[in-house]
C-alpha cells in the first residue's frame, strides 16, 4: 500500500482511449487523477514528507481519484 497507483490508473485511461475509443471517459480519468495531485495529495514514492504535500497510501489515493471521477461523470 506504498506504491503509487498513477501508472495503473493511467493505463486504464489509455485502454479506454486507445482500445475502446472512449475518449471522453479517458479524459475524465486523467482529469480526476490530476485534480488529486493539484489538491495537494500524492503517494510516498512520488513526494517527500514535509514538502507541503499530504502523503497517502495507494488505496487512499485511488479512493480520491474515484471520488473526483464520480464528480466528472
CSV table of N, CA and C in Angstrom, one decimal:
chain,number,residue,atom,x,y,z
A,1,UNK,N,0.8,-1.2,0.0
A,1,UNK,CA,0.0,0.0,0.0
A,1,UNK,C,0.9,1.3,0.0
A,2,UNK,N,2.1,1.1,-0.5
A,2,UNK,CA,3.0,2.3,-0.6
A,2,UNK,C,3.3,2.7,-2.0
A,3,UNK,N,3.1,1.9,-3.0
A,3,UNK,CA,3.3,2.2,-4.4
A,3,UNK,C,2.3,3.2,-4.9
A,4,UNK,N,2.7,4.0,-5.8
A,4,UNK,CA,1.8,5.0,-6.4
A,4,UNK,C,0.9,4.3,-7.5
A,5,UNK,N,-0.3,4.6,-7.5
A,5,UNK,CA,-1.2,3.9,-8.5
A,5,UNK,C,-1.3,4.7,-9.8
A,6,UNK,N,-0.5,5.7,-9.9
A,6,UNK,CA,-0.5,6.6,-11.1
A,6,UNK,C,-0.4,5.8,-12.4
A,7,UNK,N,0.5,4.9,-12.5
A,7,UNK,CA,0.7,4.1,-13.7
A,7,UNK,C,-0.4,3.2,-14.0
A,8,UNK,N,-1.0,2.5,-13.0
A,8,UNK,CA,-2.2,1.7,-13.3
A,8,UNK,C,-3.4,2.5,-13.7
A,9,UNK,N,-3.6,3.6,-13.0
A,9,UNK,CA,-4.8,4.4,-13.4
A,9,UNK,C,-4.6,5.0,-14.8
A,10,UNK,N,-3.3,5.4,-15.1
A,10,UNK,CA,-3.0,5.9,-16.4
A,10,UNK,C,-3.2,4.9,-17.5
A,11,UNK,N,-2.8,3.6,-17.1
A,11,UNK,CA,-3.0,2.5,-18.1
A,11,UNK,C,-4.5,2.3,-18.4
A,12,UNK,N,-5.3,2.4,-17.4
A,12,UNK,CA,-6.8,2.3,-17.6
A,12,UNK,C,-7.2,3.4,-18.6
A,13,UNK,N,-6.8,4.6,-18.3
A,13,UNK,CA,-7.1,5.8,-19.2
A,13,UNK,C,-6.7,5.5,-20.6
A,14,UNK,N,-5.5,5.0,-20.8
A,14,UNK,CA,-5.0,4.7,-22.2
A,14,UNK,C,-5.8,3.6,-22.8
A,15,UNK,N,-6.2,2.6,-22.0
A,15,UNK,CA,-7.0,1.5,-22.5
A,15,UNK,C,-8.4,2.0,-23.0
A,16,UNK,N,-9.0,2.9,-22.2
A,16,UNK,CA,-10.3,3.4,-22.6
A,16,UNK,C,-10.1,4.2,-23.9
A,17,UNK,N,-9.1,4.9,-24.0
A,17,UNK,CA,-8.9,5.8,-25.2
A,17,UNK,C,-8.5,4.9,-26.4
A,18,UNK,N,-7.4,4.2,-26.3
A,18,UNK,CA,-6.8,3.5,-27.5
A,18,UNK,C,-7.6,2.2,-27.9
A,19,UNK,N,-8.0,1.5,-26.9
A,19,UNK,CA,-8.7,0.2,-27.2
A,19,UNK,C,-10.2,0.3,-27.4
A,20,UNK,N,-10.8,1.1,-26.6
A,20,UNK,CA,-12.3,1.2,-26.6
A,20,UNK,C,-12.8,2.5,-27.2
A,21,UNK,N,-11.9,3.3,-27.6
A,21,UNK,CA,-12.3,4.6,-28.3
A,21,UNK,C,-13.3,5.4,-27.4
A,22,UNK,N,-13.0,5.4,-26.1
A,22,UNK,CA,-13.9,6.1,-25.1
A,22,UNK,C,-13.1,7.3,-24.7
A,23,UNK,N,-12.9,8.3,-25.6
A,23,UNK,CA,-12.0,9.4,-25.4
A,23,UNK,C,-12.5,10.3,-24.2
A,24,UNK,N,-13.8,10.5,-24.1
A,24,UNK,CA,-14.3,11.4,-23.0
A,24,UNK,C,-14.1,10.8,-21.7
A,25,UNK,N,-14.3,9.5,-21.6
A,25,UNK,CA,-14.1,8.8,-20.3
A,25,UNK,C,-12.6,8.8,-20.0
A,26,UNK,N,-11.7,8.6,-20.9
A,26,UNK,CA,-10.3,8.6,-20.7
A,26,UNK,C,-9.8,10.0,-20.2
A,27,UNK,N,-10.3,11.0,-20.8
A,27,UNK,CA,-10.0,12.4,-20.4
A,27,UNK,C,-10.5,12.6,-19.0
A,28,UNK,N,-11.6,12.1,-18.6
A,28,UNK,CA,-12.2,12.2,-17.3
A,28,UNK,C,-11.2,11.5,-16.2
A,29,UNK,N,-10.7,10.4,-16.6
A,29,UNK,CA,-9.8,9.7,-15.7
A,29,UNK,C,-8.6,10.5,-15.5
A,30,UNK,N,-8.0,11.0,-16.6
A,30,UNK,CA,-6.8,11.8,-16.4
A,30,UNK,C,-7.0,13.1,-15.6
A,31,UNK,N,-8.2,13.7,-15.9
A,31,UNK,CA,-8.5,14.9,-15.2
A,31,UNK,C,-8.7,14.6,-13.7
A,32,UNK,N,-9.4,13.5,-13.3
A,32,UNK,CA,-9.6,13.2,-12.0
A,32,UNK,C,-8.3,13.0,-11.2
A,33,UNK,N,-7.4,12.2,-11.9
A,33,UNK,CA,-6.1,12.0,-11.2
A,33,UNK,C,-5.3,13.3,-11.1
A,34,UNK,N,-5.3,14.1,-12.1
A,34,UNK,CA,-4.6,15.4,-12.0
A,34,UNK,C,-5.2,16.3,-10.9
A,35,UNK,N,-6.5,16.2,-10.7
A,35,UNK,CA,-7.1,17.0,-9.6
A,35,UNK,C,-6.7,16.6,-8.2
A,36,UNK,N,-6.4,15.3,-8.1
A,36,UNK,CA,-6.0,14.8,-6.8
A,36,UNK,C,-4.6,15.4,-6.5
A,37,UNK,N,-3.7,15.4,-7.5
A,37,UNK,CA,-2.4,16.0,-7.3
A,37,UNK,C,-2.5,17.5,-7.0
A,38,UNK,N,-3.3,18.1,-7.8
A,38,UNK,CA,-3.5,19.6,-7.6
A,38,UNK,C,-4.1,20.0,-6.3
A,39,UNK,N,-4.8,19.1,-5.7
A,39,UNK,CA,-5.4,19.3,-4.4
A,39,UNK,C,-4.4,19.1,-3.2
A,40,UNK,N,-3.2,18.7,-3.6
A,40,UNK,CA,-2.1,18.6,-2.6
A,40,UNK,C,-1.9,17.2,-2.1
A,41,UNK,N,-2.3,16.2,-2.8
A,41,UNK,CA,-2.1,14.8,-2.4
A,41,UNK,C,-1.2,14.1,-3.3
A,42,UNK,N,-0.5,13.1,-2.7
A,42,UNK,CA,0.5,12.3,-3.5
A,42,UNK,C,0.7,11.0,-2.7
A,43,UNK,N,1.6,10.2,-3.3
A,43,UNK,CA,2.0,9.0,-2.6
A,43,UNK,C,3.5,9.1,-2.2
A,44,UNK,N,3.9,8.3,-1.2
A,44,UNK,CA,5.2,8.4,-0.7
A,44,UNK,C,6.4,8.2,-1.7
A,45,UNK,N,6.1,7.5,-2.7
A,45,UNK,CA,7.2,7.3,-3.7
A,45,UNK,C,7.3,8.5,-4.7
A,46,UNK,N,6.3,9.3,-4.7
A,46,UNK,CA,6.4,10.5,-5.6
A,46,UNK,C,6.7,11.8,-4.9
A,47,UNK,N,6.5,11.9,-3.7
A,47,UNK,CA,6.7,13.1,-2.9
A,47,UNK,C,7.3,12.8,-1.6
A,48,UNK,N,8.0,13.8,-1.0
A,48,UNK,CA,8.7,13.6,0.3
A,48,UNK,C,7.8,14.2,1.4
A,49,UNK,N,7.8,13.6,2.5
A,49,UNK,CA,7.1,14.2,3.7
A,49,UNK,C,7.7,15.6,4.0
A,50,UNK,N,6.9,16.5,4.4
A,50,UNK,CA,7.4,17.8,4.7
A,50,UNK,C,7.5,18.8,3.5
A,51,UNK,N,7.0,18.3,2.3
A,51,UNK,CA,7.1,19.1,1.1
A,51,UNK,C,5.7,19.9,0.9
A,52,UNK,N,4.9,19.9,1.9
A,52,UNK,CA,3.6,20.5,1.8
A,52,UNK,C,2.5,19.7,1.1
A,53,UNK,N,2.9,18.5,0.8
A,53,UNK,CA,2.0,17.5,0.1
A,53,UNK,C,1.5,16.5,1.2
A,54,UNK,N,0.3,16.2,1.2
A,54,UNK,CA,-0.2,15.1,2.1
A,54,UNK,C,0.0,13.8,1.4
A,55,UNK,N,0.8,13.0,2.1
A,55,UNK,CA,1.2,11.6,1.6
A,55,UNK,C,0.0,10.7,1.9
A,56,UNK,N,-0.4,10.0,0.9
A,56,UNK,CA,-1.5,9.0,1.0
A,56,UNK,C,-1.0,7.6,0.7
A,57,UNK,N,-1.7,6.6,1.2
A,57,UNK,CA,-1.4,5.2,0.8
A,57,UNK,C,-2.0,5.1,-0.7
A,58,UNK,N,-1.6,4.0,-1.3
A,58,UNK,CA,-2.2,3.6,-2.6
A,58,UNK,C,-3.7,3.6,-2.6
A,59,UNK,N,-4.3,3.0,-1.6
A,59,UNK,CA,-5.7,2.9,-1.5
A,59,UNK,C,-6.4,4.3,-1.3
A,60,UNK,N,-5.8,5.1,-0.5
A,60,UNK,CA,-6.3,6.4,-0.2
A,60,UNK,C,-6.3,7.3,-1.5
A,61,UNK,N,-5.2,7.2,-2.2
A,61,UNK,CA,-5.0,7.9,-3.5
A,61,UNK,C,-6.0,7.5,-4.5
A,62,UNK,N,-6.2,6.2,-4.6
A,62,UNK,CA,-7.2,5.6,-5.6
A,62,UNK,C,-8.6,6.0,-5.2
A,63,UNK,N,-8.9,6.0,-3.9
A,63,UNK,CA,-10.2,6.4,-3.5
A,63,UNK,C,-10.5,7.9,-3.8
A,64,UNK,N,-9.5,8.7,-3.7
A,64,UNK,CA,-9.6,10.2,-4.0
A,64,UNK,C,-9.9,10.3,-5.5
A,65,UNK,N,-9.1,9.5,-6.3
A,65,UNK,CA,-9.3,9.6,-7.8
A,65,UNK,C,-10.8,9.2,-8.1
A,66,UNK,N,-11.2,8.1,-7.5
A,66,UNK,CA,-12.6,7.6,-7.8
A,66,UNK,C,-13.6,8.7,-7.4
A,67,UNK,N,-13.4,9.4,-6.2
A,67,UNK,CA,-14.3,10.4,-5.8
A,67,UNK,C,-14.3,11.6,-6.8
A,68,UNK,N,-13.1,11.9,-7.3
A,68,UNK,CA,-13.0,13.0,-8.3
A,68,UNK,C,-13.7,12.6,-9.6
A,69,UNK,N,-13.5,11.4,-10.0
A,69,UNK,CA,-14.0,10.9,-11.2
A,69,UNK,C,-15.6,10.8,-11.2
A,70,UNK,N,-16.1,10.4,-10.0
A,70,UNK,CA,-17.5,10.4,-9.8
A,70,UNK,C,-18.1,11.8,-10.1
A,71,UNK,N,-17.4,12.8,-9.7
A,71,UNK,CA,-17.9,14.2,-9.8
A,71,UNK,C,-17.9,14.6,-11.3
A,72,UNK,N,-17.1,14.0,-12.1
A,72,UNK,CA,-16.9,14.4,-13.5
A,72,UNK,C,-17.9,13.7,-14.5
A,73,UNK,N,-18.3,12.5,-14.1
A,73,UNK,CA,-19.2,11.7,-15.0
A,73,UNK,C,-20.7,11.9,-14.7
